[in-house]
C-alpha positions as YAML, in Angstrom:
chain: A
units: angstrom
residues:
- id: 1
  name: MET
  ca: [-200.13, 12.62, -109.66]
- id: 2
  name: SER
  ca: [-198.97, 10.68, -112.70]
- id: 3
  name: ASN
  ca: [-198.77, 6.88, -112.62]
- id: 4
  name: LYS
  ca: [-196.50, 6.43, -115.66]
- id: 5
  name: VAL
  ca: [-194.00, 4.22, -113.84]
- id: 6
  name: ARG
  ca: [-194.73, 4.67, -110.15]
- id: 7
  name: GLU
  ca: [-195.55, 1.73, -107.88]
- id: 8
  name: GLN
  ca: [-194.29, 3.47, -104.74]
- id: 9
  name: ASP
  ca: [-195.61, 6.88, -103.71]
- id: 10
  name: PHE
  ca: [-193.19, 9.79, -103.84]
- id: 11
  name: ARG
  ca: [-193.23, 10.12, -100.05]
- id: 12
  name: ASP
  ca: [-193.03, 6.43, -99.18]
- id: 13
  name: ILE
  ca: [-189.88, 4.38, -98.60]
- id: 14
  name: SER
  ca: [-189.40, 0.62, -98.87]
- id: 15
  name: SER
  ca: [-186.77, -2.00, -98.09]
- id: 16
  name: VAL
  ca: [-187.94, -3.82, -101.24]
- id: 17
  name: LYS
  ca: [-186.99, -2.61, -104.71]
- id: 18
  name: GLY
  ca: [-190.12, -1.78, -106.70]
- id: 19
  name: LEU
  ca: [-188.71, -0.15, -109.84]
- id: 20
  name: GLN
  ca: [-185.52, 0.16, -111.81]
- id: 21
  name: VAL
  ca: [-183.22, 2.52, -109.95]
- id: 22
  name: GLY
  ca: [-183.11, 5.82, -111.83]
- id: 23
  name: ALA
  ca: [-186.70, 5.53, -113.13]
- id: 24
  name: TYR
  ca: [-188.28, 8.95, -113.65]
- id: 25
  name: ASP
  ca: [-191.82, 10.13, -112.86]
- id: 26
  name: GLU
  ca: [-193.50, 13.44, -112.11]
- id: 27
  name: THR
  ca: [-196.50, 15.01, -110.43]
- id: 28
  name: ILE
  ca: [-199.33, 16.60, -112.39]
- id: 29
  name: ASP
  ca: [-197.80, 20.04, -111.70]
- id: 30
  name: GLY
  ca: [-194.44, 19.03, -113.18]
- id: 31
  name: ARG
  ca: [-192.26, 18.23, -110.18]
- id: 32
  name: GLY
  ca: [-189.81, 15.53, -111.28]
- id: 33
  name: TYR
  ca: [-188.55, 12.56, -109.25]
- id: 34
  name: ARG
  ca: [-185.99, 9.75, -109.63]
- id: 35
  name: TYR
  ca: [-186.29, 6.37, -107.92]
- id: 36
  name: ALA
  ca: [-183.22, 5.94, -105.72]
- id: 37
  name: LEU
  ca: [-181.42, 3.69, -103.26]
- id: 38
  name: ALA
  ca: [-179.95, 5.34, -100.16]
- id: 39
  name: GLY
  ca: [-176.35, 4.37, -99.50]
- id: 40
  name: GLY
  ca: [-174.15, 4.76, -96.44]
- id: 41
  name: SER
  ca: [-176.57, 6.60, -94.15]
- id: 42
  name: THR
  ca: [-180.11, 7.95, -93.96]
- id: 43
  name: LEU
  ca: [-180.97, 10.64, -96.52]
- id: 44
  name: ALA
  ca: [-182.59, 13.51, -94.61]
- id: 45
  name: ARG
  ca: [-185.56, 15.38, -96.07]
- id: 46
  name: GLY
  ca: [-184.69, 18.71, -97.63]
- id: 47
  name: LYS
  ca: [-180.97, 17.93, -97.87]
- id: 48
  name: LEU
  ca: [-179.18, 17.56, -101.20]
- id: 49
  name: ALA
  ca: [-178.07, 14.06, -102.20]
- id: 50
  name: VAL
  ca: [-175.21, 13.26, -104.57]
- id: 51
  name: ALA
  ca: [-173.99, 10.20, -106.48]
- id: 52
  name: ALA
  ca: [-171.71, 7.74, -104.74]
- id: 53
  name: THR
  ca: [-167.96, 7.88, -105.46]
- id: 54
  name: ALA
  ca: [-166.78, 5.72, -108.37]
- id: 55
  name: ASN
  ca: [-164.79, 2.57, -107.58]
- id: 56
  name: ALA
  ca: [-161.29, 2.49, -109.13]
- id: 57
  name: ASP
  ca: [-161.41, -1.34, -109.11]
- id: 58
  name: ALA
  ca: [-164.13, -1.20, -111.77]
- id: 59
  name: THR
  ca: [-162.65, 1.65, -113.80]
- id: 60
  name: ASN
  ca: [-160.75, 1.20, -117.09]
- id: 61
  name: LYS
  ca: [-160.30, -2.56, -116.79]
- id: 62
  name: THR
  ca: [-159.87, -5.10, -119.58]
- id: 63
  name: ILE
  ca: [-162.57, -7.42, -120.87]
- id: 64
  name: ALA
  ca: [-161.54, -10.98, -119.96]
- id: 65
  name: ARG
  ca: [-163.15, -12.83, -122.89]
- id: 66
  name: THR
  ca: [-163.71, -12.06, -126.55]
- id: 67
  name: VAL
  ca: [-167.39, -11.17, -127.03]
- id: 68
  name: ALA
  ca: [-169.29, -11.24, -130.33]
- id: 69
  name: ALA
  ca: [-171.75, -8.55, -131.36]
- id: 70
  name: GLY
  ca: [-175.24, -9.51, -130.18]
- id: 71
  name: ALA
  ca: [-174.09, -11.16, -126.95]
- id: 72
  name: THR
  ca: [-175.54, -10.00, -123.63]
- id: 73
  name: GLN
  ca: [-172.89, -11.37, -121.27]
- id: 74
  name: ILE
  ca: [-169.28, -10.29, -120.74]
- id: 75
  name: VAL
  ca: [-166.50, -11.25, -118.33]
- id: 76
  name: PHE
  ca: [-164.84, -8.27, -116.67]
- id: 77
  name: ASP
  ca: [-161.41, -8.07, -114.99]
- id: 78
  name: ALA
  ca: [-162.10, -6.39, -111.64]
- id: 79
  name: GLY
  ca: [-159.12, -4.81, -109.92]
- id: 80
  name: GLY
  ca: [-160.38, -5.62, -106.42]
- id: 81
  name: THR
  ca: [-163.42, -6.62, -104.40]
- id: 82
  name: ILE
  ca: [-166.76, -6.04, -106.16]
- id: 83
  name: VAL
  ca: [-170.06, -6.71, -104.38]
- id: 84
  name: ALA
  ca: [-172.54, -8.68, -106.49]
- id: 85
  name: ASN
  ca: [-175.13, -6.49, -108.25]
- id: 86
  name: VAL
  ca: [-173.79, -3.19, -106.93]
- id: 87
  name: TYR
  ca: [-173.83, -2.01, -110.57]
- id: 88
  name: GLN
  ca: [-177.31, -3.32, -111.34]
- id: 89
  name: ASP
  ca: [-179.27, -0.61, -113.24]
- id: 90
  name: GLY
  ca: [-175.94, 1.09, -113.94]
- id: 91
  name: PHE
  ca: [-173.76, 0.98, -117.03]
- id: 92
  name: LEU
  ca: [-170.83, -0.81, -118.60]
- id: 93
  name: THR
  ca: [-168.99, 1.69, -120.81]
- id: 94
  name: ILE
  ca: [-166.44, 0.47, -123.32]
- id: 95
  name: ASN
  ca: [-164.00, 3.31, -122.90]
- id: 96
  name: ASP
  ca: [-161.03, 2.21, -125.00]
- id: 97
  name: ALA
  ca: [-159.96, -0.02, -127.92]
- id: 98
  name: THR
  ca: [-162.28, -2.41, -129.77]
- id: 99
  name: GLY
  ca: [-165.95, -1.51, -129.26]
- id: 100
  name: GLU
  ca: [-165.18, 1.82, -127.57]
- id: 101
  name: GLY
  ca: [-167.73, 4.61, -127.29]
- id: 102
  name: VAL
  ca: [-170.82, 2.59, -126.33]
- id: 103
  name: ALA
  ca: [-172.46, 2.17, -122.88]
- id: 104
  name: TYR
  ca: [-174.73, -0.76, -122.00]
- id: 105
  name: LEU
  ca: [-177.33, -1.07, -119.24]
- id: 106
  name: VAL
  ca: [-176.36, -3.67, -116.60]
- id: 107
  name: ALA
  ca: [-179.01, -6.24, -115.64]
- id: 108
  name: ASN
  ca: [-176.99, -8.03, -112.94]
- id: 109
  name: HIS
  ca: [-173.50, -9.34, -112.20]
- id: 110
  name: THR
  ca: [-171.52, -11.64, -109.94]
- id: 111
  name: GLY
  ca: [-169.15, -10.48, -107.22]
- id: 112
  name: VAL
  ca: [-165.53, -11.18, -106.31]
- id: 113
  name: THR
  ca: [-163.37, -10.80, -103.20]
- id: 114
  name: GLY
  ca: [-160.10, -9.29, -104.35]
- id: 115
  name: ALA
  ca: [-158.91, -8.90, -107.92]
- id: 116
  name: GLY
  ca: [-160.57, -11.34, -110.29]
- id: 117
  name: GLU
  ca: [-163.20, -11.90, -112.95]
- id: 118
  name: ILE
  ca: [-166.89, -11.11, -112.67]
- id: 119
  name: VAL
  ca: [-169.67, -12.06, -115.06]
- id: 120
  name: VAL
  ca: [-171.81, -9.13, -116.19]
- id: 121
  name: ASN
  ca: [-175.23, -9.71, -117.77]
- id: 122
  name: LEU
  ca: [-176.46, -6.81, -119.88]
- id: 123
  name: ALA
  ca: [-180.02, -5.63, -120.47]
- id: 124
  name: GLU
  ca: [-179.19, -4.97, -124.13]
- id: 125
  name: PRO
  ca: [-176.95, -6.68, -126.69]
- id: 126
  name: ILE
  ca: [-173.37, -5.72, -127.47]
- id: 127
  name: LYS
  ca: [-173.37, -3.66, -130.69]
- id: 128
  name: VAL
  ca: [-169.67, -4.00, -131.54]
- id: 129
  name: GLY
  ca: [-167.67, -7.10, -130.62]
- id: 130
  name: LEU
  ca: [-165.10, -6.91, -127.81]
- id: 131
  name: THR
  ca: [-161.56, -8.34, -127.80]
- id: 132
  name: ILE
  ca: [-160.05, -10.23, -124.87]
- id: 133
  name: ASP
  ca: [-157.41, -8.23, -122.93]
- id: 134
  name: VAL
  ca: [-157.67, -5.39, -125.46]
- id: 135
  name: SER
  ca: [-161.11, -3.82, -125.04]
- id: 136
  name: GLU
  ca: [-161.31, -1.78, -121.84]
- id: 137
  name: GLY
  ca: [-164.46, -1.07, -119.86]
- id: 138
  name: THR
  ca: [-165.73, 0.79, -116.82]
- id: 139
  name: LEU
  ca: [-168.63, -0.20, -114.59]
- id: 140
  name: CYS
  ca: [-170.53, 2.80, -113.31]
- id: 141
  name: ALA
  ca: [-173.44, 2.59, -110.89]
- id: 142
  name: SER
  ca: [-176.63, 4.48, -111.59]
- id: 143
  name: PRO
  ca: [-176.23, 7.97, -110.09]
- id: 144
  name: TRP
  ca: [-179.34, 7.15, -108.01]
- id: 145
  name: SER
  ca: [-177.92, 3.91, -106.58]
- id: 146
  name: GLY
  ca: [-176.18, 4.34, -103.24]
- id: 147
  name: ALA
  ca: [-176.92, 8.07, -103.10]
- id: 148
  name: VAL
  ca: [-175.46, 9.97, -100.14]
- id: 149
  name: ILE
  ca: [-175.91, 13.41, -98.58]
- id: 150
  name: SER
  ca: [-173.60, 15.96, -100.23]
- id: 151
  name: VAL
  ca: [-170.34, 16.90, -98.54]
- id: 152
  name: THR
  ca: [-168.79, 20.36, -98.79]
- id: 153
  name: ASP
  ca: [-166.03, 19.84, -101.38]
- id: 154
  name: GLN
  ca: [-168.33, 20.45, -104.40]
- id: 155
  name: LEU
  ca: [-166.75, 17.52, -106.25]
- id: 156
  name: ASP
  ca: [-169.85, 15.36, -106.62]
- id: 157
  name: MET
  ca: [-172.85, 15.02, -108.95]
- id: 158
  name: PRO
  ca: [-176.15, 16.29, -107.48]
- id: 159
  name: VAL
  ca: [-178.90, 13.66, -107.86]
- id: 160
  name: GLY
  ca: [-181.89, 15.09, -105.98]
- id: 161
  name: VAL
  ca: [-183.52, 16.05, -102.71]
- id: 162
  name: PRO
  ca: [-185.73, 13.68, -100.67]
- id: 163
  name: ASN
  ca: [-189.11, 14.96, -99.46]
- id: 164
  name: VAL
  ca: [-188.97, 12.45, -96.57]
- id: 165
  name: SER
  ca: [-186.12, 10.73, -94.75]
- id: 166
  name: ILE
  ca: [-184.95, 7.63, -96.63]
- id: 167
  name: THR
  ca: [-183.37, 5.02, -94.38]
- id: 168
  name: ASN
  ca: [-179.97, 3.65, -95.42]
- id: 169
  name: ALA
  ca: [-180.35, 0.76, -97.91]
- id: 170
  name: TYR
  ca: [-184.04, 1.64, -98.49]
- id: 171
  name: TYR
  ca: [-185.62, 2.75, -101.75]
- id: 172
  name: GLY
  ca: [-187.43, 6.04, -102.23]
- id: 173
  name: TRP
  ca: [-187.79, 9.06, -104.49]
- id: 174
  name: LEU
  ca: [-185.45, 12.03, -104.87]
- id: 175
  name: GLN
  ca: [-186.93, 15.19, -106.30]
- id: 176
  name: THR
  ca: [-184.90, 16.46, -109.26]
- id: 177
  name: ALA
  ca: [-187.10, 19.14, -110.86]
- id: 178
  name: GLY
  ca: [-189.54, 21.83, -109.73]
- id: 179
  name: PRO
  ca: [-190.21, 23.60, -106.41]
- id: 180
  name: CYS
  ca: [-188.67, 21.84, -103.40]
- id: 181
  name: PRO
  ca: [-187.62, 22.97, -99.90]
- id: 182
  name: VAL
  ca: [-183.82, 22.72, -99.57]
- id: 183
  name: LEU
  ca: [-181.48, 23.60, -96.69]
- id: 184
  name: ALA
  ca: [-179.69, 26.95, -97.22]
- id: 185
  name: ASP
  ca: [-175.96, 27.30, -96.53]
- id: 186
  name: GLU
  ca: [-176.05, 31.10, -96.63]
- id: 187
  name: THR
  ca: [-178.46, 33.99, -97.27]
- id: 188
  name: LEU
  ca: [-180.23, 33.40, -100.60]
- id: 189
  name: ALA
  ca: [-181.72, 35.95, -102.98]
- id: 190
  name: VAL
  ca: [-184.62, 35.30, -105.32]
- id: 191
  name: GLY
  ca: [-183.38, 34.22, -108.74]
- id: 192
  name: GLU
  ca: [-179.90, 33.15, -107.62]
- id: 193
  name: MET
  ca: [-178.53, 30.04, -109.27]
- id: 194
  name: LEU
  ca: [-177.54, 27.54, -106.58]
- id: 195
  name: THR
  ca: [-174.90, 24.87, -106.17]
- id: 196
  name: ILE
  ca: [-173.62, 22.43, -103.53]
- id: 197
  name: GLY
  ca: [-172.95, 24.20, -100.23]
- id: 198
  name: THR
  ca: [-169.40, 24.50, -98.90]
- id: 199
  name: GLY
  ca: [-170.27, 25.07, -95.24]
- id: 200
  name: VAL
  ca: [-172.89, 22.48, -94.31]
- id: 201
  name: ALA
  ca: [-173.44, 18.98, -95.69]
- id: 202
  name: GLY
  ca: [-176.65, 18.69, -97.69]
- id: 203
  name: ALA
  ca: [-177.11, 22.45, -98.11]
- id: 204
  name: VAL
  ca: [-177.02, 24.77, -101.14]
- id: 205
  name: GLU
  ca: [-175.43, 28.16, -101.75]
- id: 206
  name: GLU
  ca: [-174.98, 30.65, -104.59]
- id: 207
  name: LEU
  ca: [-173.33, 29.29, -107.72]
- id: 208
  name: ASP
  ca: [-170.50, 31.77, -108.10]
- id: 209
  name: ALA
  ca: [-167.60, 29.99, -109.81]
- id: 210
  name: VAL
  ca: [-166.95, 28.22, -113.09]
- id: 211
  name: GLY
  ca: [-167.24, 24.45, -112.81]
- id: 212
  name: GLU
  ca: [-169.71, 24.35, -109.92]
- id: 213
  name: ALA
  ca: [-172.70, 22.06, -110.46]
- id: 214
  name: LEU
  ca: [-176.10, 23.67, -110.97]
- id: 215
  name: VAL
  ca: [-178.69, 22.44, -108.46]
- id: 216
  name: GLY
  ca: [-181.45, 24.97, -109.16]
- id: 217
  name: THR
  ca: [-182.69, 28.53, -108.74]
- id: 218
  name: ALA
  ca: [-183.92, 30.19, -105.56]
- id: 219
  name: LEU
  ca: [-187.67, 30.80, -105.70]
- id: 220
  name: GLU
  ca: [-187.72, 32.83, -102.51]
- id: 221
  name: ALA
  ca: [-185.30, 34.81, -100.37]
- id: 222
  name: GLY
  ca: [-183.84, 32.74, -97.57]
- id: 223
  name: VAL
  ca: [-181.54, 32.79, -94.59]
- id: 224
  name: ASP
  ca: [-178.76, 30.48, -93.52]
- id: 225
  name: THR
  ca: [-179.74, 27.17, -91.79]
- id: 226
  name: GLU
  ca: [-183.41, 27.33, -92.90]
- id: 227
  name: TYR
  ca: [-185.24, 25.45, -95.66]
- id: 228
  name: HIS
  ca: [-186.42, 27.49, -98.65]
- id: 229
  name: LEU
  ca: [-188.12, 26.76, -101.96]
- id: 230
  name: VAL
  ca: [-185.72, 26.04, -104.78]
- id: 231
  name: SER
  ca: [-186.71, 25.29, -108.38]
- id: 232
  name: LEU
  ca: [-184.58, 22.19, -108.84]
- id: 233
  name: GLN
  ca: [-182.91, 21.81, -112.24]
- id: 234
  name: ILE
  ca: [-181.09, 18.50, -111.79]
- id: 235
  name: ASP
  ca: [-183.31, 16.86, -114.45]
...
């Protein structure tokens, strides 16, 4: 196995963060993994995980201070309660007005109870200056931070499949590429493209409609409720 970034084995979990969430590594045979934080409940092995739902209180809000190009700190107008560092390793996107069209990696940030200002420290400098109460931004967590087992509405972003159970609020690896056992939501045929299942949480089924997210391709025929090899194509 490669050791490019890995300090925690692919099948180990830890209550202590060892890497940047979202870090990528792979085995010598090409299976790809992303370092993730489980959110909400335990992530069960072989069940598809998806990104957490975005928070409207951190979406399309104004920047509370004018910021010069080159700065690494901004003040953000949160619309409601924000837990400190929930967006660490995620992104601040300037989505409208002055400075729009650039996303910056978040190093850390303060929290607030109710609507108010939070201070966001960035891991990279602002490239275009921002204007108070004009520039608008959105804080988005890393897709691998607070990951949850998929539900059956097919409205989420697939982020990987754990090879072992990852306890809620623990760190571990989600497989995103290559052969991986995944729970089947229906009979699968070899070569079928697969998407989020609509019958059972954490399962996959045939991708048969426009707009459904691609999870991977069936490597073997399978039956409903069993785990079968899927060539994951999330990364």
